[in-house]
mmCIF file with all atom_site columns, C-alpha atoms in Angstrom:
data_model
loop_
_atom_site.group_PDB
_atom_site.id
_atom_site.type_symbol
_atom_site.label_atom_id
_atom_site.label_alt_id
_atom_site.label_comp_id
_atom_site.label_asym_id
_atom_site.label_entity_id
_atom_site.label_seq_id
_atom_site.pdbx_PDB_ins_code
_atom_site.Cartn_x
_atom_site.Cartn_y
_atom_site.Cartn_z
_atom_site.occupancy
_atom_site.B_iso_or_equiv
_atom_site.pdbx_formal_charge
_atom_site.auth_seq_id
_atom_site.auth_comp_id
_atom_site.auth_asym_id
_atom_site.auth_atom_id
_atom_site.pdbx_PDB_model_num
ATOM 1   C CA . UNK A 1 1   ? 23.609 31.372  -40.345  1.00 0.00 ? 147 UNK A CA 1
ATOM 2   C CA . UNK A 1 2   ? 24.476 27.923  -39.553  1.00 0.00 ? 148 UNK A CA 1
ATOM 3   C CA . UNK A 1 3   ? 20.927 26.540  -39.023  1.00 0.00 ? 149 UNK A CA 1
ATOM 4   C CA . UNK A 1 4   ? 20.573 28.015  -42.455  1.00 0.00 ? 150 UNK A CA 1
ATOM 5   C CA . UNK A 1 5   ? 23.757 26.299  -44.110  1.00 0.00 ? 151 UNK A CA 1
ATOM 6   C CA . UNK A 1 6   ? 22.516 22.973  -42.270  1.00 0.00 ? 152 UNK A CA 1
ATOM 7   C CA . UNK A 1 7   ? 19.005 23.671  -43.849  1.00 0.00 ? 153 UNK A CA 1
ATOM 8   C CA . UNK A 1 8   ? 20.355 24.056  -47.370  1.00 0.00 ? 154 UNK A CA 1
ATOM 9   C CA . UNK A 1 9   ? 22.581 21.150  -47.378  1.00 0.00 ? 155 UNK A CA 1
ATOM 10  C CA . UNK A 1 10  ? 20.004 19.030  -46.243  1.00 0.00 ? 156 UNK A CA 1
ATOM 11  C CA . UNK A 1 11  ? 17.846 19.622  -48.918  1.00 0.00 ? 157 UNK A CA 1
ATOM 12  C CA . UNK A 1 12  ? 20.529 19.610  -51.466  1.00 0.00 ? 158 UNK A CA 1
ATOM 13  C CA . UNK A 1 13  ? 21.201 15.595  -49.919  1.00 0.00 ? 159 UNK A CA 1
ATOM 14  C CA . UNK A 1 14  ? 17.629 14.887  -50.285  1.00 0.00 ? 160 UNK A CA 1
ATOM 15  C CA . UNK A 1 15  ? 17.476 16.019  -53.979  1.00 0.00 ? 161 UNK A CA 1
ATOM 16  C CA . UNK A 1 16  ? 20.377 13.957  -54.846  1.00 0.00 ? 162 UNK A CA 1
ATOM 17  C CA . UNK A 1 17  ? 18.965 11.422  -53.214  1.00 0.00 ? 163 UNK A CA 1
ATOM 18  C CA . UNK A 1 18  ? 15.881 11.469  -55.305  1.00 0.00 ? 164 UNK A CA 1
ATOM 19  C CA . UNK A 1 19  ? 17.376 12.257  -58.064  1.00 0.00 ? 165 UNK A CA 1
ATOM 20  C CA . UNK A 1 20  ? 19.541 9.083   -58.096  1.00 0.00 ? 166 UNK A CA 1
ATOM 21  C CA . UNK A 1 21  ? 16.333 6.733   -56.911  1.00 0.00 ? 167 UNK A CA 1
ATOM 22  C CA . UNK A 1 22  ? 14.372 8.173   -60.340  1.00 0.00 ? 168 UNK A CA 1
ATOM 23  C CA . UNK A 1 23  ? 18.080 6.881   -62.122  1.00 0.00 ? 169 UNK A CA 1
ATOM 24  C CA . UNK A 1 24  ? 17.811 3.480   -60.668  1.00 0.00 ? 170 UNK A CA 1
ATOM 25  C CA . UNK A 1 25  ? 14.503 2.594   -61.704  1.00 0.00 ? 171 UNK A CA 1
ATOM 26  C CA . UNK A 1 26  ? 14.110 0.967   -65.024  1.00 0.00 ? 172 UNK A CA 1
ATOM 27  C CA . UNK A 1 27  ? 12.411 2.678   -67.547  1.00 0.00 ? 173 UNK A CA 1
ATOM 28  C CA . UNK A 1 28  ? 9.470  0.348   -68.619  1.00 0.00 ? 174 UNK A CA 1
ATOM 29  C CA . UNK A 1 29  ? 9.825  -2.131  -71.692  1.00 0.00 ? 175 UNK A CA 1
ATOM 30  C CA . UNK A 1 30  ? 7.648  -1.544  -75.001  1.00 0.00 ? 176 UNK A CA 1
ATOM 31  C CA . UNK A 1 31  ? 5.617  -4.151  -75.783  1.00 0.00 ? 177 UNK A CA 1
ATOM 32  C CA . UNK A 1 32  ? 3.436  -5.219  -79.163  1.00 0.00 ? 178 UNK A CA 1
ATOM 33  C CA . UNK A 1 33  ? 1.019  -8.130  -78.732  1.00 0.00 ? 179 UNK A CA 1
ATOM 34  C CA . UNK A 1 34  ? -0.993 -9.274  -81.581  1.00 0.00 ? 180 UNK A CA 1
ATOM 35  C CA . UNK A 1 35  ? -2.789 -12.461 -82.110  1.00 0.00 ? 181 UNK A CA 1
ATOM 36  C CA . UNK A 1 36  ? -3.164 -14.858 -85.412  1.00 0.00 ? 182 UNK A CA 1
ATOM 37  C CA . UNK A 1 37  ? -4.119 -18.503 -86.504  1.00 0.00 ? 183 UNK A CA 1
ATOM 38  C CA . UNK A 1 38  ? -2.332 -20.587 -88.637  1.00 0.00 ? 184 UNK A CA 1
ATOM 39  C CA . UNK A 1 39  ? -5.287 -22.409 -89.506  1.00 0.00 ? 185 UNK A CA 1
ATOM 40  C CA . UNK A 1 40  ? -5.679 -23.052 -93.399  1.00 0.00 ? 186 UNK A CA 1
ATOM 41  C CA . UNK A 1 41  ? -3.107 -21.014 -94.286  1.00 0.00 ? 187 UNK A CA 1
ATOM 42  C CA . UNK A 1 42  ? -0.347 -21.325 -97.060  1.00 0.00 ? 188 UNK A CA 1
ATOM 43  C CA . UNK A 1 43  ? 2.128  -23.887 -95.902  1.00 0.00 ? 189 UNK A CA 1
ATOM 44  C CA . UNK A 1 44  ? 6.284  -24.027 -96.289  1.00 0.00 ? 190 UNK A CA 1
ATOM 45  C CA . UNK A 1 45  ? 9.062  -26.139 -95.459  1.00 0.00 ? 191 UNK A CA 1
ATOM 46  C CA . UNK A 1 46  ? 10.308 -24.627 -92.386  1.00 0.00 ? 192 UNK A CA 1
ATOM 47  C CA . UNK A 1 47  ? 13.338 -24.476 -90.978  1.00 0.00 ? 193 UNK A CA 1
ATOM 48  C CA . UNK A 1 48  ? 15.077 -26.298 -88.343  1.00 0.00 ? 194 UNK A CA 1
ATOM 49  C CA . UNK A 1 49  ? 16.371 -24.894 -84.754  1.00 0.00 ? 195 UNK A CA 1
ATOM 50  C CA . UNK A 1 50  ? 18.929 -22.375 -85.153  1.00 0.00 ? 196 UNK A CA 1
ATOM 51  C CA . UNK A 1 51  ? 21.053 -19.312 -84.469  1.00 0.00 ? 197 UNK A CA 1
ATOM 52  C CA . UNK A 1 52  ? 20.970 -18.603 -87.387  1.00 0.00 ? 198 UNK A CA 1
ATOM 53  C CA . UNK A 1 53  ? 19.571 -21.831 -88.695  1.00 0.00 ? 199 UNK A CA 1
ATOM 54  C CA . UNK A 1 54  ? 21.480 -23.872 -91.450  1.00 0.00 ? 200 UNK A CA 1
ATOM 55  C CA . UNK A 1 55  ? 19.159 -25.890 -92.635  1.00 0.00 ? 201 UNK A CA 1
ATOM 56  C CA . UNK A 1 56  ? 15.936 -26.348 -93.550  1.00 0.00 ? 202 UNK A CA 1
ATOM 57  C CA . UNK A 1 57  ? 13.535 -28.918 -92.427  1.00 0.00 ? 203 UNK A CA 1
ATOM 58  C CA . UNK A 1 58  ? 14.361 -32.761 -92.964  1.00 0.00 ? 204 UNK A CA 1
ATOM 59  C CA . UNK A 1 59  ? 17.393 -31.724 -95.128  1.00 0.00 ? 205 UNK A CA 1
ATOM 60  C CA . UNK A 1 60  ? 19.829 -33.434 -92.953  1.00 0.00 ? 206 UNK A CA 1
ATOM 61  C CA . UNK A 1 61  ? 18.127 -36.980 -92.997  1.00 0.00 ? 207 UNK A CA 1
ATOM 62  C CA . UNK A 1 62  ? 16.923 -36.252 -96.446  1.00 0.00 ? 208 UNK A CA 1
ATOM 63  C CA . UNK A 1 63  ? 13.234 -36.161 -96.003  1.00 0.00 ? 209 UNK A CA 1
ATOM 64  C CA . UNK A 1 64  ? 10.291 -33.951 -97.159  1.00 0.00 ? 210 UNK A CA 1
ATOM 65  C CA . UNK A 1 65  ? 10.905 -32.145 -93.082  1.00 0.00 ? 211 UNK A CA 1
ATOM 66  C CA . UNK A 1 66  ? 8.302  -30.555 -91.853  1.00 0.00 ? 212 UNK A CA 1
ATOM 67  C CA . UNK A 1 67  ? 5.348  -28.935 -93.991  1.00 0.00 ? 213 UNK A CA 1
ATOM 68  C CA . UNK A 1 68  ? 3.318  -27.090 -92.069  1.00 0.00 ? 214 UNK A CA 1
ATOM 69  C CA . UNK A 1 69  ? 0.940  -23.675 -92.245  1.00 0.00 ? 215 UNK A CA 1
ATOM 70  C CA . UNK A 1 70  ? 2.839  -20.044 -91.509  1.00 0.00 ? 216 UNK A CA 1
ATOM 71  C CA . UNK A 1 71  ? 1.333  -16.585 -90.668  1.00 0.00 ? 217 UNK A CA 1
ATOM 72  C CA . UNK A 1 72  ? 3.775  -13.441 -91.299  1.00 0.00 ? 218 UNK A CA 1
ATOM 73  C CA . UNK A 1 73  ? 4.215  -10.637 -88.895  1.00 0.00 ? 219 UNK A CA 1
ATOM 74  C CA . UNK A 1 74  ? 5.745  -7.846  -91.022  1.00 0.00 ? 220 UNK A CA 1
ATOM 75  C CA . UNK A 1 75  ? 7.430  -4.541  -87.734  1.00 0.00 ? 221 UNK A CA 1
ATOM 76  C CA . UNK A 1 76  ? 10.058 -1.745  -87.487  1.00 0.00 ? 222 UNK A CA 1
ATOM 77  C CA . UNK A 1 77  ? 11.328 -0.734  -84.516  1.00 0.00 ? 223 UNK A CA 1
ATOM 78  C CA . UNK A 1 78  ? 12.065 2.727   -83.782  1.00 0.00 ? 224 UNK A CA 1
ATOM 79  C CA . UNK A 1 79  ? 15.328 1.945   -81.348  1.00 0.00 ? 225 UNK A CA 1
ATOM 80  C CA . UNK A 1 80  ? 17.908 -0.563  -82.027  1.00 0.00 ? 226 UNK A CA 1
ATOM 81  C CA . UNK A 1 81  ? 18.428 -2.941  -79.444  1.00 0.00 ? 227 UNK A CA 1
ATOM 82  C CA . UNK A 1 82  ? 17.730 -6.224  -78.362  1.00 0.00 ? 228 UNK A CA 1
ATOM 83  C CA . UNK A 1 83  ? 14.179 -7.376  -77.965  1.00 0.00 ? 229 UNK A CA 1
ATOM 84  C CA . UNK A 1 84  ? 12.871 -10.598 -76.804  1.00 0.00 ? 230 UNK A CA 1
ATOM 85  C CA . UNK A 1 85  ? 9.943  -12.516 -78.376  1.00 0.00 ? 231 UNK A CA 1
ATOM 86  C CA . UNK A 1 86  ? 7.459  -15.072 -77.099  1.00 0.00 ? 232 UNK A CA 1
ATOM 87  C CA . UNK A 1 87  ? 4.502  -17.015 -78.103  1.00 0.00 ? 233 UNK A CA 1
ATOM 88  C CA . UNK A 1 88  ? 1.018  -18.767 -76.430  1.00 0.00 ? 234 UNK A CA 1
ATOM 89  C CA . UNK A 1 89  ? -1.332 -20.840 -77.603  1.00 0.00 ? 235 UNK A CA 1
ATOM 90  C CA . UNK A 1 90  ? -4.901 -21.770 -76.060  1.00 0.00 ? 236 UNK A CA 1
ATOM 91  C CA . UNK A 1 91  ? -5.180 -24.085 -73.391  1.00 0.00 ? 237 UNK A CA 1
ATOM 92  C CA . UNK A 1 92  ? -1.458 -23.763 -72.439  1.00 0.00 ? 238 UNK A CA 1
ATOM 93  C CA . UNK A 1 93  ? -0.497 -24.174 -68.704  1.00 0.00 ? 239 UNK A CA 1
ATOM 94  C CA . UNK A 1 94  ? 2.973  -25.199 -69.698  1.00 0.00 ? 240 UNK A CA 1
ATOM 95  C CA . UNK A 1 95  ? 5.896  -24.646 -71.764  1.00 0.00 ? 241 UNK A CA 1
ATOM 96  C CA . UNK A 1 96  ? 5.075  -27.658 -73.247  1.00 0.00 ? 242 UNK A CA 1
ATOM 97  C CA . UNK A 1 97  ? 1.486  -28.341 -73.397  1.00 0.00 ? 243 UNK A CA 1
ATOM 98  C CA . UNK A 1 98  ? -1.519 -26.575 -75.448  1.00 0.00 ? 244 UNK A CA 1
ATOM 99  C CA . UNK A 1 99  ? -3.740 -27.296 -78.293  1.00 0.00 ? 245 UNK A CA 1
ATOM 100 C CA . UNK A 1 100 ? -0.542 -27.344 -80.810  1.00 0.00 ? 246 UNK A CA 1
ATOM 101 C CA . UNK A 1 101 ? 2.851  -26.750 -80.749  1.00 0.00 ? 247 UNK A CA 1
ATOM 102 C CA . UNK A 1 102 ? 4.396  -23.650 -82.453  1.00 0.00 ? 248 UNK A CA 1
ATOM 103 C CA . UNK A 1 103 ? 7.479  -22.435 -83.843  1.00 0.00 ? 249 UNK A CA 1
ATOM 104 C CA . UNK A 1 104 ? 9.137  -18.867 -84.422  1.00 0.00 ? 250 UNK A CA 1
ATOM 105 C CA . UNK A 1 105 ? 11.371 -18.141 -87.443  1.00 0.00 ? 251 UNK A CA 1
ATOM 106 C CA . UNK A 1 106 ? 13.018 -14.276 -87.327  1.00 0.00 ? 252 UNK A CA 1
ATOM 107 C CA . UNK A 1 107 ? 13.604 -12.684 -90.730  1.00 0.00 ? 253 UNK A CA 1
ATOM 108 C CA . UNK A 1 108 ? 15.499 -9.255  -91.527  1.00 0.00 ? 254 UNK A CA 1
ATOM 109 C CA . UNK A 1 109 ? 14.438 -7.276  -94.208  1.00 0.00 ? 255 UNK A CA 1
ATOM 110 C CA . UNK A 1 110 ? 13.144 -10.167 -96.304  1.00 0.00 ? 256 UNK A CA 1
ATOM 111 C CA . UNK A 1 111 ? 11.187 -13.344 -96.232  1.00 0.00 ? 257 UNK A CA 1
ATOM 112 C CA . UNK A 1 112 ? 10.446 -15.986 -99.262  1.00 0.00 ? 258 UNK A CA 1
ATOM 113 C CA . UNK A 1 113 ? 9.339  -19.373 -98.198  1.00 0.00 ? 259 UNK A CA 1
ATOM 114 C CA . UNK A 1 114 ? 10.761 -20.810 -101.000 1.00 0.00 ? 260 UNK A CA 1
ATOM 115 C CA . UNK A 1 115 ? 13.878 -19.602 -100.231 1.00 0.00 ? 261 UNK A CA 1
ATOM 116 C CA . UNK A 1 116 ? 13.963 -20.711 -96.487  1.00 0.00 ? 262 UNK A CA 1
ATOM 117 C CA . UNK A 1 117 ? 17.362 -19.429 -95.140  1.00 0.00 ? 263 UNK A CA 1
ATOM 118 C CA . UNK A 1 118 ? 17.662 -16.164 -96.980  1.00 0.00 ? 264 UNK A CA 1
ATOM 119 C CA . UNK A 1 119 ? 17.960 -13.412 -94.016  1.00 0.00 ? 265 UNK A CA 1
ATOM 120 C CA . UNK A 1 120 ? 16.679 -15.925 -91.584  1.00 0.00 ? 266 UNK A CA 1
ATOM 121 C CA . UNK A 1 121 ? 18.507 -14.664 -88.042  1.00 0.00 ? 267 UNK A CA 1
ATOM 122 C CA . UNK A 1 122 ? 16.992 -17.353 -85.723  1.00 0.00 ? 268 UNK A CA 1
ATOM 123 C CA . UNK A 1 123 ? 14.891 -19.905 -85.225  1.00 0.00 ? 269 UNK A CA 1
ATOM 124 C CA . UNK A 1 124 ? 13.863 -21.941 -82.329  1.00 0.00 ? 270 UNK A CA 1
ATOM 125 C CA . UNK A 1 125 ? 10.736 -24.010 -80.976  1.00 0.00 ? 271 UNK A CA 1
ATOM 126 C CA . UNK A 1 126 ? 8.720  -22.440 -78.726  1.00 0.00 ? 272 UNK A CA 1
ATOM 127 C CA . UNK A 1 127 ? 7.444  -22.425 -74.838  1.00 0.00 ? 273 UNK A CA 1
ATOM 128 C CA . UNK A 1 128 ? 3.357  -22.832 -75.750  1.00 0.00 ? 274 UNK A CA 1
ATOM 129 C CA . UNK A 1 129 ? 2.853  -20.927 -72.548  1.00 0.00 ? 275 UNK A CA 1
ATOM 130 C CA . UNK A 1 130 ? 4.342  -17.324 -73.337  1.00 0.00 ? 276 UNK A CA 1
ATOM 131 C CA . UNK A 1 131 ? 7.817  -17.959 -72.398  1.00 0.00 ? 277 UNK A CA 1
ATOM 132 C CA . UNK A 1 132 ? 10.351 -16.655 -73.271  1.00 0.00 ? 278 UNK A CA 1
ATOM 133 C CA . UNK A 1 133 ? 11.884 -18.176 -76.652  1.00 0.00 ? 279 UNK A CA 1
ATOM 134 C CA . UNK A 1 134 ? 14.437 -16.297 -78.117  1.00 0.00 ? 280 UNK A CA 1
ATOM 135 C CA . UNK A 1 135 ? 16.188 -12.718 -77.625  1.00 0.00 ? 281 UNK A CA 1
ATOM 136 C CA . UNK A 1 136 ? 18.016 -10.612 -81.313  1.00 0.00 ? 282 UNK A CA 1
ATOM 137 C CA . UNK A 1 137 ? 19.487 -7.447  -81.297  1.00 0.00 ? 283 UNK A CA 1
ATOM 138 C CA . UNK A 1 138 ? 17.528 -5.249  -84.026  1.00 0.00 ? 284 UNK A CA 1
ATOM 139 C CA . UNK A 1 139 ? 18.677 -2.362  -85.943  1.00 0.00 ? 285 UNK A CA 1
ATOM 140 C CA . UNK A 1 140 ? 16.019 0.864   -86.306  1.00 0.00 ? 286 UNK A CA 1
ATOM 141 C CA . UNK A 1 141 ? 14.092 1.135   -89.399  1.00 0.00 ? 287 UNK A CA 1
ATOM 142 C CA . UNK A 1 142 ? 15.141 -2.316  -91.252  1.00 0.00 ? 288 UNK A CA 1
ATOM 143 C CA . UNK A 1 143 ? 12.213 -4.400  -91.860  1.00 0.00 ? 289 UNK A CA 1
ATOM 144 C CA . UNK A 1 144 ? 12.164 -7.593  -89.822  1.00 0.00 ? 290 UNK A CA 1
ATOM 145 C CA . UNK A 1 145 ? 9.710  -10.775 -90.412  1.00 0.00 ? 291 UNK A CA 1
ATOM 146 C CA . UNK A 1 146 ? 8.524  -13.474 -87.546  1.00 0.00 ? 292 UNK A CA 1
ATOM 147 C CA . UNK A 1 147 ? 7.108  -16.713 -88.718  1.00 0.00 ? 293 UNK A CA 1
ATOM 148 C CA . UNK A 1 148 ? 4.383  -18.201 -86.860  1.00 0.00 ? 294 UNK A CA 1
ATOM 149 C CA . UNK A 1 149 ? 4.432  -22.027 -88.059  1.00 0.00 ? 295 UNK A CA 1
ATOM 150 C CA . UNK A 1 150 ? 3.725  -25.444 -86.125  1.00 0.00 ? 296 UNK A CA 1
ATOM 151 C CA . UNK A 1 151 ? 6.637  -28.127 -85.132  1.00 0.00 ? 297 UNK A CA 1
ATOM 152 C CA . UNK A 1 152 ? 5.227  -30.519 -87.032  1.00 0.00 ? 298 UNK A CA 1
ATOM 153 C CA . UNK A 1 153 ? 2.883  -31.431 -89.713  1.00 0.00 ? 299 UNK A CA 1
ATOM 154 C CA . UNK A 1 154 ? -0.604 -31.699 -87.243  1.00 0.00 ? 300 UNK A CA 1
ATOM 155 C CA . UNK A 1 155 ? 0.611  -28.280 -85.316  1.00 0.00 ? 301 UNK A CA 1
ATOM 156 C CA . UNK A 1 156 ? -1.663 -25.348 -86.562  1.00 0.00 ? 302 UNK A CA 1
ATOM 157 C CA . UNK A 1 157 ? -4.215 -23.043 -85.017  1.00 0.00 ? 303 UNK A CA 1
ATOM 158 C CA . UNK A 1 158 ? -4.316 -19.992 -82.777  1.00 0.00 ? 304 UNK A CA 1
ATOM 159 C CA . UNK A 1 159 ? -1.387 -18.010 -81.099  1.00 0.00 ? 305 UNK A CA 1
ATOM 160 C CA . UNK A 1 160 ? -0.705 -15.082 -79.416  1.00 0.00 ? 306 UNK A CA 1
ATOM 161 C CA . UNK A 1 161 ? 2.841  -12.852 -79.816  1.00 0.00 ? 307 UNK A CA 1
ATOM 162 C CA . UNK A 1 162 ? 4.699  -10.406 -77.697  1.00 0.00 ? 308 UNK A CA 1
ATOM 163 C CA . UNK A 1 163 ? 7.497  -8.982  -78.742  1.00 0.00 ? 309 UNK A CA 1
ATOM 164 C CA . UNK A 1 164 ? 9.531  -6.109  -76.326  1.00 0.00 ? 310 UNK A CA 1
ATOM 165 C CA . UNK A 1 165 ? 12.103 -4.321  -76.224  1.00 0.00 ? 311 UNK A CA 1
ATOM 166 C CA . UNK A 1 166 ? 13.451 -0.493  -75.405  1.00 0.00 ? 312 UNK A CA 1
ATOM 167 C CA . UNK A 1 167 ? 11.890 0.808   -78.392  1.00 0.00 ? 313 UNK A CA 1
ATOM 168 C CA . UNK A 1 168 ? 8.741  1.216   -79.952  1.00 0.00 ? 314 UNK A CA 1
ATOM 169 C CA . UNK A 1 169 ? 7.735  -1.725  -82.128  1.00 0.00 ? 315 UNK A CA 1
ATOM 170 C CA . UNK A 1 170 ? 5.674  -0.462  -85.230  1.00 0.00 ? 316 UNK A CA 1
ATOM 171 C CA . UNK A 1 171 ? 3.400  -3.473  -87.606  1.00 0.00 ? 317 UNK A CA 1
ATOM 172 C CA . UNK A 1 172 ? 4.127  -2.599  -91.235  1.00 0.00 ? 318 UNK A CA 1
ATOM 173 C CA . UNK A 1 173 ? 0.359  -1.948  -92.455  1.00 0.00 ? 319 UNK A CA 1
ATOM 174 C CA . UNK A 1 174 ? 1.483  -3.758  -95.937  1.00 0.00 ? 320 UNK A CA 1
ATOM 175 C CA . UNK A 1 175 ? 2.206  -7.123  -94.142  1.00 0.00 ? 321 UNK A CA 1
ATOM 176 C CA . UNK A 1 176 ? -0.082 -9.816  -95.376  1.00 0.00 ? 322 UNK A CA 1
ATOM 177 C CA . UNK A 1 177 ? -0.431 -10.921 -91.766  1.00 0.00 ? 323 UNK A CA 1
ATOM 178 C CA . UNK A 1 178 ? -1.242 -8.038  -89.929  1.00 0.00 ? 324 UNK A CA 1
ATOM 179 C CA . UNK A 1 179 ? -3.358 -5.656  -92.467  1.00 0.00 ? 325 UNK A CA 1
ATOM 180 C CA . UNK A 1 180 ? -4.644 -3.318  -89.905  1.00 0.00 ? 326 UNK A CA 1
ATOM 181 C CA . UNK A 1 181 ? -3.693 0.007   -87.984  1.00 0.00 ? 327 UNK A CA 1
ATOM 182 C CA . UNK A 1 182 ? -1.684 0.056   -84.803  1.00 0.00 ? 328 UNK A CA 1
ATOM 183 C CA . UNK A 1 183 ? -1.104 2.845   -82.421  1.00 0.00 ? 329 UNK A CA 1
ATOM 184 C CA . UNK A 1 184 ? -0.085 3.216   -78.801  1.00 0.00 ? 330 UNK A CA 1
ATOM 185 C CA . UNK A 1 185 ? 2.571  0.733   -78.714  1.00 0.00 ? 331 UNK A CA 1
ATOM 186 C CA . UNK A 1 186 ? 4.172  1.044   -75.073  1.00 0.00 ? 332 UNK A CA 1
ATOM 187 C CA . UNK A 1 187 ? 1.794  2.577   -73.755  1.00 0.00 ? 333 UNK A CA 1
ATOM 188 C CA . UNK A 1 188 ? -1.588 0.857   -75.505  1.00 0.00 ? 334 UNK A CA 1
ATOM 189 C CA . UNK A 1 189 ? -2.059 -1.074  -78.454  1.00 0.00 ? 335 UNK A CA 1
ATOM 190 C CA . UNK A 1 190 ? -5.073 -1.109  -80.860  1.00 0.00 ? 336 UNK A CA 1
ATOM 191 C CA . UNK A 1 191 ? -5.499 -3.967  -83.719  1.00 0.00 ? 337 UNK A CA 1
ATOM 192 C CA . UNK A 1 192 ? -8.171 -3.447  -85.694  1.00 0.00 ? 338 UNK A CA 1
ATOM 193 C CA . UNK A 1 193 ? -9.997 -7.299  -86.889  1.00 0.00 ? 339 UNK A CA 1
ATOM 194 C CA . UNK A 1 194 ? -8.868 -8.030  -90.347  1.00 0.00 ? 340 UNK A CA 1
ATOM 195 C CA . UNK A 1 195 ? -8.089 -11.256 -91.720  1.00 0.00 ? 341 UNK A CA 1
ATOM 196 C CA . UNK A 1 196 ? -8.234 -13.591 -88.684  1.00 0.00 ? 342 UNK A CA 1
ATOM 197 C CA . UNK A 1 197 ? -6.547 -11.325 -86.258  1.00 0.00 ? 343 UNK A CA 1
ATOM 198 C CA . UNK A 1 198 ? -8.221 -9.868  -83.114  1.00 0.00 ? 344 UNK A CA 1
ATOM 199 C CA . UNK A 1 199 ? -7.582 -6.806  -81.527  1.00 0.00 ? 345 UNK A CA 1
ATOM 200 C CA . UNK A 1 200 ? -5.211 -6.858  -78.048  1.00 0.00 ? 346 UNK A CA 1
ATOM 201 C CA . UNK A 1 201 ? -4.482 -4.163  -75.519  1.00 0.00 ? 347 UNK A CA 1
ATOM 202 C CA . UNK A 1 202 ? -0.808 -4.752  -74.219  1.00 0.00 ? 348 UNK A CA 1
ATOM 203 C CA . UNK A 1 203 ? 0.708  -1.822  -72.098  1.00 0.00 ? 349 UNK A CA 1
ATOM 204 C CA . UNK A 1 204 ? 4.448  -1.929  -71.346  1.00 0.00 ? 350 UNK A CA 1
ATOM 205 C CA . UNK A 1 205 ? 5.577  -3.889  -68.580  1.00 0.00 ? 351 UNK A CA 1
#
């Protein structure tokens, strides 16, 4: 009887054991990755640095700023939270070298380029090499908006975006920057080539 008691409770440590390893490991990140190019397309006064930013470009010294090409990424995401977003462009070995130098501007539910600081929640220059550049908390379902655009007025040409988080990040199939069909996000993600935009495989990490 007591071999048996021993027996039982030993299992019954084990399980808890493994039960609280499976706890302790993260559960993995979702992460979209899509890929664009600034190249010839419509231009905007950006804005400047901010969280949130206050003004827009070249408004504080009272100059024309910086007018420079944009692309649109138009996503949902399924669980609020915060997410982090990052950028790369070719021949980047640095956070501060590459062919150009781009910039990230975060919009929720709207964007107009005319009107520059309209639902604008950040906006920062970023690492060319896929560092990290900025973190937001997101709210399910609202529409949100990130601005690819250069630093300044030479800085256009091909990136690459990641965006994660703990949900599932969904493109909106009506954005003007990404008119394609996505599926698999987390766990694979399929771009279909439309418009300048390649597909990209990105599995959560």
């Amino acid at each position: 009887m007591k071999t048996a008691f021993f027996s039982q409770k030993i299992i019954f440590s084990l399980g808890l054991g493994l039960a609280a390893l499976c706890t302790a490991i993260p559960a993995k990140a979702n992460v979209l990755t899509y890929q664009g190019d600034t190249t010839n397309q419509p231009t905007w006064r950006r804005t400047a640095p901010g969280d949130p930013p206050i003004l827009v470009s070249g408004e504080k010294d009272g100059t024309m700023g910086m007018i420079v090409p944009y692309k649109v990424f138009q996503f949902v995401v399924e669980e609020s939270g915060l997410y982090t977003f990052s950028s790369t462009v070719p021949e980047a070995t640095s956070p501060t070298n590459g062919a150009w130098d781009n910039f990230l501007v975060l919009y929720q539910d709207s964007f107009n380029p005319t009107n520059q600081l309209i639902n604008v929640l950040i906006a920062n220059t970023t690492p060319n090499d896929g560092s990290f550049a900025f973190s937001q908390q997101l709210t399910a379902e609202r529409n949100y908006f990130l601005v690819t655009t250069g630093r300044r007025v030479s800085d256009f040409g091909i990136f690459t975006n990641t965006i994660s988080g703990s949900g599932k990040v969904v493109a909106v199939p009506e954005s003007d920057s990404i008119p394609g069909t996505l599926v698999g996000v987390g766990v694979g993600l399929v771009m279909y080539k439309r418009k300048g935009y390649r597909p990209i495989i990105s599995e959560g990490c």
